Coordinates of C-alpha atoms in Angstrom, one line a residue:
Chain A
M1 CA -177.0 -52.4 138.3
Q2 CA -177.3 -51.5 141.9
S3 CA -180.7 -51.9 143.4
D4 CA -180.5 -49.7 146.5
Q5 CA -183.9 -48.6 147.8
P6 CA -184.9 -45.4 146.1
P7 CA -185.5 -42.3 148.3
A8 CA -189.0 -42.1 149.8
R9 CA -190.0 -39.1 147.7
P10 CA -188.3 -39.0 144.4
V11 CA -188.6 -35.6 142.6
G12 CA -187.3 -36.9 139.3
R13 CA -189.1 -37.4 136.1
G14 CA -191.7 -39.8 137.6
A15 CA -192.9 -37.2 140.1
K16 CA -193.0 -34.5 137.5
V17 CA -195.1 -36.6 135.2
R18 CA -197.5 -37.5 138.1
A19 CA -197.8 -33.8 139.0
A20 CA -198.4 -32.8 135.4
V21 CA -201.0 -35.5 134.8
H22 CA -202.8 -34.7 138.1
A23 CA -202.9 -31.0 137.2
A24 CA -204.2 -31.8 133.7
T25 CA -206.9 -34.1 135.2
L26 CA -208.2 -31.3 137.4
A27 CA -208.0 -28.7 134.6
E28 CA -210.0 -31.0 132.3
L29 CA -212.5 -31.6 135.0
V30 CA -213.0 -27.8 135.5
D31 CA -213.2 -27.1 131.7
K32 CA -215.3 -30.0 130.6
G33 CA -216.7 -31.9 133.6
Y34 CA -216.5 -35.5 134.6
A35 CA -218.6 -36.9 131.7
A36 CA -216.1 -35.6 129.1
L37 CA -213.0 -36.6 131.1
S38 CA -210.7 -39.0 129.1
V39 CA -207.2 -40.3 129.4
E40 CA -206.5 -39.1 125.9
N41 CA -207.5 -35.5 126.7
V42 CA -205.6 -35.5 130.0
A43 CA -202.4 -36.9 128.3
Q44 CA -202.6 -34.3 125.6
R45 CA -203.0 -31.5 128.1
A46 CA -200.2 -32.8 130.2
G47 CA -197.9 -33.1 127.2
V48 CA -197.3 -36.8 127.6
H49 CA -198.2 -39.9 125.6
K50 CA -201.3 -41.7 126.8
T51 CA -199.4 -44.9 127.3
T52 CA -197.4 -42.9 129.9
V53 CA -200.7 -42.3 131.7
Y54 CA -201.8 -45.9 131.4
R55 CA -198.5 -47.1 132.8
R56 CA -199.4 -45.4 136.1
W57 CA -203.2 -45.5 136.2
K58 CA -205.3 -48.3 135.0
D59 CA -208.3 -46.1 133.9
R60 CA -209.7 -42.6 134.1
E61 CA -211.5 -43.6 137.3
S62 CA -208.4 -44.4 139.3
L63 CA -206.6 -41.4 137.7
L64 CA -209.4 -39.2 138.9
A65 CA -209.5 -40.7 142.4
D66 CA -205.7 -40.2 142.7
A67 CA -205.7 -36.7 141.4
L68 CA -208.6 -35.7 143.7
A69 CA -206.9 -37.2 146.8
E70 CA -203.6 -35.4 145.9
H71 CA -205.3 -32.1 145.3
M72 CA -207.4 -32.2 148.4
A73 CA -204.5 -33.2 150.6
M74 CA -202.4 -30.3 149.4
D75 CA -205.2 -27.8 149.7
I76 CA -205.4 -27.6 153.4
P77 CA -203.5 -25.1 155.5
V78 CA -202.9 -26.1 159.1
P79 CA -203.1 -22.8 160.9
D80 CA -201.2 -22.0 164.1
T81 CA -202.3 -18.5 165.1
G82 CA -202.0 -19.1 168.8
A83 CA -205.8 -19.1 169.4
I84 CA -208.4 -21.7 168.7
A85 CA -211.0 -19.3 167.4
T86 CA -208.8 -17.9 164.7
D87 CA -207.3 -21.3 163.9
L88 CA -210.8 -22.8 163.4
R89 CA -211.9 -19.8 161.4
A90 CA -208.9 -20.3 159.0
L91 CA -209.8 -24.0 158.7
A92 CA -213.5 -23.4 158.1
R93 CA -212.9 -20.6 155.6
S94 CA -210.3 -22.7 153.7
L95 CA -212.9 -25.5 153.4
V96 CA -215.4 -23.0 152.1
Q97 CA -212.8 -21.6 149.6
T98 CA -211.8 -25.1 148.5
F99 CA -215.3 -26.0 147.5
T100 CA -216.4 -22.6 146.1
S101 CA -213.4 -22.1 143.8
P102 CA -213.8 -23.2 140.1
T103 CA -211.7 -26.3 140.8
G104 CA -213.5 -27.0 144.0
Q105 CA -216.9 -26.7 142.3
A106 CA -215.7 -29.1 139.6
V107 CA -214.4 -31.5 142.1
L108 CA -217.6 -31.4 144.1
A109 CA -219.7 -32.0 141.0
A110 CA -217.5 -35.0 140.1
I111 CA -217.4 -36.7 143.5
F112 CA -221.0 -36.1 144.4
T113 CA -222.8 -36.3 141.1
G114 CA -221.0 -37.3 137.9
A115 CA -218.7 -39.9 139.4
A116 CA -220.5 -40.6 142.7
H117 CA -221.5 -44.1 141.6
L118 CA -217.9 -45.2 141.3
P119 CA -216.5 -47.2 144.3
E120 CA -213.1 -45.6 143.7
I121 CA -214.7 -42.2 144.2
A122 CA -216.6 -43.1 147.3
A123 CA -213.3 -44.5 148.8
A124 CA -211.5 -41.3 147.7
R125 CA -214.1 -39.2 149.4
R126 CA -213.6 -40.9 152.7
H127 CA -209.8 -41.0 152.3
V128 CA -209.7 -37.3 151.5
F129 CA -211.8 -36.5 154.5
D130 CA -209.8 -38.7 156.9
D131 CA -206.6 -37.2 155.6
R132 CA -207.7 -33.6 156.1
L133 CA -209.0 -34.5 159.5
A134 CA -205.6 -36.0 160.5
R135 CA -203.7 -33.0 159.2
A136 CA -205.9 -30.6 161.2
E137 CA -205.9 -32.5 164.5
P138 CA -202.8 -30.5 165.9
V139 CA -205.0 -27.4 165.9
V140 CA -207.2 -29.0 168.5
T141 CA -204.5 -30.7 170.6
R142 CA -202.6 -27.5 170.8
A143 CA -205.7 -25.6 172.0
V144 CA -206.3 -28.3 174.7
E145 CA -202.6 -28.0 175.8
R146 CA -203.0 -24.2 176.0
G147 CA -206.0 -24.7 178.2
E148 CA -208.4 -23.0 175.7
L149 CA -210.5 -26.2 175.3
P150 CA -211.6 -28.7 178.0
R151 CA -209.3 -31.7 178.5
G152 CA -210.8 -34.7 176.8
T153 CA -212.0 -32.7 173.8
D154 CA -211.8 -35.1 170.8
P155 CA -210.1 -33.6 167.8
A156 CA -212.0 -35.7 165.3
E157 CA -215.4 -34.9 166.9
L158 CA -214.6 -31.2 167.0
L159 CA -213.4 -31.1 163.4
K160 CA -216.4 -33.0 162.2
T161 CA -218.7 -30.6 164.0
L162 CA -216.9 -27.8 162.2
A163 CA -217.1 -29.3 158.8
A164 CA -220.7 -30.7 159.0
P165 CA -222.7 -27.6 158.5
I166 CA -220.6 -26.6 155.5
Y167 CA -221.0 -30.0 153.8
L168 CA -224.7 -29.9 154.6
R169 CA -225.1 -26.6 152.7
L170 CA -222.8 -27.7 149.9
L171 CA -224.5 -31.1 149.3
I172 CA -228.1 -30.8 150.4
T173 CA -229.6 -27.4 151.0
A174 CA -229.5 -24.5 148.5
D175 CA -228.1 -22.1 151.0
P176 CA -225.1 -20.0 149.9
V177 CA -221.8 -21.1 151.3
D178 CA -219.5 -18.2 152.2
E179 CA -217.4 -16.8 155.1
T180 CA -220.6 -16.3 157.1
T181 CA -221.2 -20.0 156.9
A182 CA -217.6 -20.7 158.0
D183 CA -217.7 -18.3 160.9
Q184 CA -221.1 -19.6 162.1
A185 CA -219.7 -23.1 162.0
V186 CA -216.9 -21.9 164.3
R187 CA -219.3 -20.4 166.8
V188 CA -221.3 -23.6 167.0
T189 CA -218.2 -25.7 167.4
L190 CA -216.7 -23.6 170.1
A191 CA -220.0 -23.4 172.0
A192 CA -220.2 -27.2 171.9
A193 CA -216.5 -27.6 172.8
H194 CA -216.8 -25.2 175.8
A195 CA -219.9 -27.0 177.0
G196 CA -217.7 -30.2 177.1
V197 CA -219.8 -32.2 174.7
L198 CA -217.2 -32.9 172.1
R199 CA -215.8 -36.0 173.8
P200 CA -214.9 -39.1 171.9
A201 CA -218.0 -41.0 170.8
H202 CA -219.0 -43.8 173.2
D203 CA -216.5 -42.4 175.8
G204 CA -216.9 -42.0 179.5
E205 CA -213.3 -40.9 180.3
P206 CA -213.1 -38.6 183.3
A207 CA -211.8 -35.1 182.8
T208 CA -208.5 -35.6 184.6
G209 CA -205.5 -33.5 183.9
Chain B
M1 CA -270.9 -31.2 131.7
Q2 CA -270.6 -29.4 134.9
S3 CA -267.0 -28.3 135.6
D4 CA -267.1 -27.6 139.3
Q5 CA -263.6 -27.5 140.9
P6 CA -262.7 -30.9 142.2
P7 CA -262.0 -31.2 145.9
A8 CA -258.4 -30.4 146.8
R9 CA -257.4 -33.9 147.9
P10 CA -259.3 -36.6 146.1
V11 CA -259.0 -40.0 147.7
G12 CA -260.4 -41.8 144.8
R13 CA -258.8 -44.1 142.2
G14 CA -256.2 -41.5 141.2
A15 CA -254.8 -41.2 144.7
K16 CA -254.8 -45.0 145.2
V17 CA -252.9 -45.5 141.9
R18 CA -250.4 -42.8 142.9
A19 CA -249.8 -44.4 146.3
A20 CA -249.5 -47.9 144.7
V21 CA -247.0 -46.7 142.1
H22 CA -245.0 -44.7 144.7
A23 CA -244.8 -47.8 146.9
A24 CA -243.8 -50.0 144.0
T25 CA -241.1 -47.5 143.0
L26 CA -239.5 -47.7 146.5
A27 CA -239.8 -51.4 146.6
E28 CA -238.1 -51.8 143.3
L29 CA -235.4 -49.4 144.5
V30 CA -234.8 -51.5 147.6
D31 CA -234.8 -54.8 145.7
K32 CA -232.9 -53.9 142.6
G33 CA -231.3 -50.5 143.0
Y34 CA -231.6 -47.4 140.8
A35 CA -229.8 -48.7 137.8
A36 CA -232.4 -51.4 137.3
L37 CA -235.4 -49.2 138.0
S38 CA -237.8 -49.2 135.1
V39 CA -241.4 -48.0 134.5
E40 CA -242.3 -51.5 133.3
N41 CA -241.2 -53.1 136.5
V42 CA -242.8 -50.5 138.7
A43 CA -246.1 -50.8 136.8
Q44 CA -246.1 -54.6 137.0
R45 CA -245.3 -54.5 140.8
A46 CA -248.1 -51.9 141.3
G47 CA -250.5 -54.0 139.3
V48 CA -251.3 -51.2 136.8
H49 CA -250.6 -50.9 133.1
K50 CA -247.5 -49.0 132.2
T51 CA -249.5 -46.4 130.2
T52 CA -251.2 -45.6 133.5
V53 CA -247.8 -44.7 134.9
Y54 CA -246.8 -42.7 131.8
R55 CA -250.0 -40.8 132.0
R56 CA -248.9 -39.3 135.4
W57 CA -245.1 -39.3 135.1
K58 CA -243.1 -38.6 132.0
D59 CA -240.2 -40.9 132.8
R60 CA -238.6 -43.0 135.5
E61 CA -236.6 -40.0 136.8
S62 CA -239.7 -37.8 137.5
L63 CA -241.4 -40.9 139.0
L64 CA -238.5 -41.5 141.3
A65 CA -238.2 -37.8 142.3
D66 CA -241.9 -37.8 143.1
A67 CA -241.9 -41.1 145.0
L68 CA -238.9 -39.9 147.1
A69 CA -240.4 -36.6 147.9
E70 CA -243.6 -38.3 149.0
H71 CA -241.8 -40.9 151.1
M72 CA -239.5 -38.5 152.8
A73 CA -242.3 -36.1 153.6
M74 CA -244.4 -38.8 155.2
D75 CA -241.5 -40.3 157.1
I76 CA -241.0 -37.5 159.7
P77 CA -242.7 -37.4 163.0
V78 CA -243.1 -34.0 164.6
P79 CA -242.6 -34.8 168.3
D80 CA -244.3 -32.8 171.1
T81 CA -243.0 -34.3 174.3
G82 CA -243.0 -31.0 176.2
A83 CA -239.2 -30.7 176.4
I84 CA -236.8 -29.7 173.7
A85 CA -234.1 -32.3 174.5
T86 CA -236.5 -35.2 174.1
D87 CA -238.2 -33.6 171.0
L88 CA -234.8 -33.1 169.3
R89 CA -233.7 -36.6 170.3
A90 CA -236.9 -38.0 168.6
L91 CA -236.2 -36.0 165.5
A92 CA -232.5 -36.9 165.2
R93 CA -233.2 -40.6 165.9
S94 CA -235.9 -40.6 163.3
L95 CA -233.5 -39.1 160.7
V96 CA -231.0 -41.9 161.6
Q97 CA -233.7 -44.5 161.3
T98 CA -234.9 -43.1 158.0
F99 CA -231.6 -43.5 156.4
T100 CA -230.4 -46.7 158.0
S101 CA -233.6 -48.8 157.2
P102 CA -233.4 -50.9 154.0
T103 CA -235.6 -48.3 152.2
G104 CA -233.5 -45.5 153.5
Q105 CA -230.3 -47.1 152.4
A106 CA -231.8 -47.6 149.0
V107 CA -233.1 -44.0 148.8
L108 CA -229.7 -42.7 150.0
A109 CA -227.8 -44.7 147.4
A110 CA -230.2 -43.5 144.7
I111 CA -230.2 -39.8 145.5
F112 CA -226.5 -39.6 146.3
T113 CA -224.9 -42.0 143.9
G114 CA -226.9 -43.8 141.2
A115 CA -229.2 -40.9 140.3
A116 CA -227.2 -38.0 141.8
H117 CA -226.4 -36.6 138.4
L118 CA -230.1 -36.0 137.5
P119 CA -231.3 -32.4 138.0
E120 CA -234.7 -33.8 139.1
I121 CA -233.0 -35.6 142.0
A122 CA -230.9 -32.7 143.0
A123 CA -234.1 -30.6 143.2
A124 CA -235.9 -33.4 145.1
R125 CA -233.0 -33.5 147.6
R126 CA -233.4 -29.9 148.4
H127 CA -237.2 -30.0 148.3
V128 CA -237.2 -33.0 150.7
F129 CA -234.8 -31.3 153.1
D130 CA -236.8 -28.0 153.1
D131 CA -240.0 -29.8 153.6
R132 CA -238.8 -31.8 156.6
L133 CA -237.3 -28.6 158.0
A134 CA -240.6 -26.8 157.7
R135 CA -242.5 -29.6 159.4
A136 CA -240.1 -29.7 162.3
E137 CA -239.9 -26.0 163.0
P138 CA -242.8 -26.0 165.5
V139 CA -240.6 -28.1 167.8
V140 CA -238.2 -25.1 168.1
T141 CA -240.8 -22.4 168.2
R142 CA -242.6 -24.2 171.1
A143 CA -239.3 -24.5 173.0
V144 CA -238.7 -20.8 172.6
E145 CA -242.2 -20.0 173.8
R146 CA -241.7 -22.3 176.8
G147 CA -238.5 -20.4 177.6
E148 CA -236.3 -23.5 177.1
L149 CA -234.3 -21.8 174.3
P150 CA -233.1 -18.2 174.0
R151 CA -235.5 -15.8 172.1
G152 CA -234.2 -15.2 168.6
T153 CA -233.1 -18.9 168.2
D154 CA -233.6 -19.6 164.5
P155 CA -235.5 -22.9 163.9
A156 CA -233.9 -23.5 160.6
E157 CA -230.3 -22.9 161.9
L158 CA -231.1 -25.1 164.9
L159 CA -232.5 -28.0 162.8
K160 CA -229.6 -27.8 160.3
T161 CA -227.2 -28.0 163.2
L162 CA -229.0 -31.1 164.3
A163 CA -229.0 -32.8 160.9
A164 CA -225.5 -31.8 159.7
P165 CA -223.4 -34.3 161.7
I166 CA -225.7 -37.1 160.7
Y167 CA -225.5 -36.3 157.0
L168 CA -221.7 -35.8 157.2
R169 CA -221.4 -39.4 158.5
L170 CA -224.0 -40.8 156.1
L171 CA -222.4 -39.1 153.0
I172 CA -218.7 -38.7 153.7
T173 CA -217.1 -40.4 156.6
A174 CA -217.2 -44.1 157.2
D175 CA -218.4 -43.7 160.8
P176 CA -221.3 -45.8 161.9
V177 CA -224.6 -43.9 162.2
D178 CA -226.8 -44.9 165.1
E179 CA -228.6 -43.6 168.2
T180 CA -225.3 -42.5 169.6
T181 CA -224.8 -40.3 166.6
A182 CA -228.3 -38.9 167.0
D183 CA -227.9 -38.2 170.7
Q184 CA -224.5 -36.5 170.2
A185 CA -226.1 -34.3 167.5
V186 CA -228.7 -33.3 170.1
R187 CA -226.0 -32.4 172.7
V188 CA -224.0 -30.2 170.2
T189 CA -227.2 -28.5 169.1
L190 CA -228.4 -27.7 172.6
A191 CA -225.0 -26.4 173.6
A192 CA -225.0 -24.1 170.6
A193 CA -228.6 -23.0 171.2
H194 CA -228.0 -22.3 174.9
A195 CA -224.9 -20.3 174.0
G196 CA -227.1 -18.2 171.8
V197 CA -225.3 -18.8 168.6
L198 CA -228.2 -20.3 166.6
R199 CA -229.5 -16.9 165.5
P200 CA -230.6 -16.4 161.9
A201 CA -227.7 -16.1 159.5
H202 CA -226.7 -12.5 158.7
D203 CA -228.9 -11.3 161.5
G204 CA -228.3 -8.6 164.1
E205 CA -231.7 -8.6 165.8
P206 CA -231.6 -7.7 169.5
A207 CA -232.8 -10.4 171.9
T208 CA -235.9 -8.5 173.0
G209 CA -238.9 -10.3 174.3

């Protein structure tokens, strides 16, 4: 048998099983919550044998972490409207939508309450955030190139400033989270960016260009 | 027996027991973590019988929620330096200190991981945040009165803007949280306040004075 390297992204049976199991994991989470999540139920819902699941994931925790990472990575648009205000509004509103949808609420409950004590989940939380941040960075670099934002504006600082008030309300305060929350986050972020305070942390780089 | 109303804040044996039990609860949390927290251990550490604890708190969850609320309420200074920048810096740095101290790390781990699934703890989290917010509001109202911030600046919006990036880093990203984080939060918050975007949510009030 030839053992050529397989293509980087196979879309064969393996990928289909992964996708079906991921979808079933999220559906189980939405319907029954983290406490009731089991490999058996996920396998049944995905229409595969549970040994098929165990061949790829060692336990429900790693399955959940993997399904969450995949879901959250796919769930982010990278807008390119030609203007930073509308790009940031789209990003902030999509973050709000992600976490206020039924799936998003179930995900949030799992990663911040039910499964919050699992190291895999803490790692997935950071991974998901970093991944979304990396995907959204072009929004900021394009705006700097267009001259809409000061040179030296740090994409990560800016995007964290945008996300922070939304997460604060989702995780700590009892405030409603809606489009108003998203739009207010955009106003605060743009004010800070225009004032030139969203530079890289610990950075004293001159604003050359 | 006379049944005059007791004074509002007795500082007798009851208050001393409460304080000792609260302190013992936090000390147990720091030393052993939430999973190992028990009424027996708390009682022993506080030097009281466990029935004394059970007389005041129905279980370890309500004891923990109460101890956390008390601790977090006491742990906030309300600075009055005469300038908003230095007042906000003191507030932000104290938030950072609160959660990076050994007690703060233990509290954070308990309320966001170990005990995050308990309704009492979710309620305590909101209560603690609201309480700290209410205590800090004079910092903002005084700055508005001094003319340092635009009229119509909403104290709650401003203080949430200050706290949000710190909580984001504590709860989601793996970034270090230190004085630089606090000082950067102050810069972002002041830029937004000076740009006039920290008005009450859903508010169209004219900036009269």
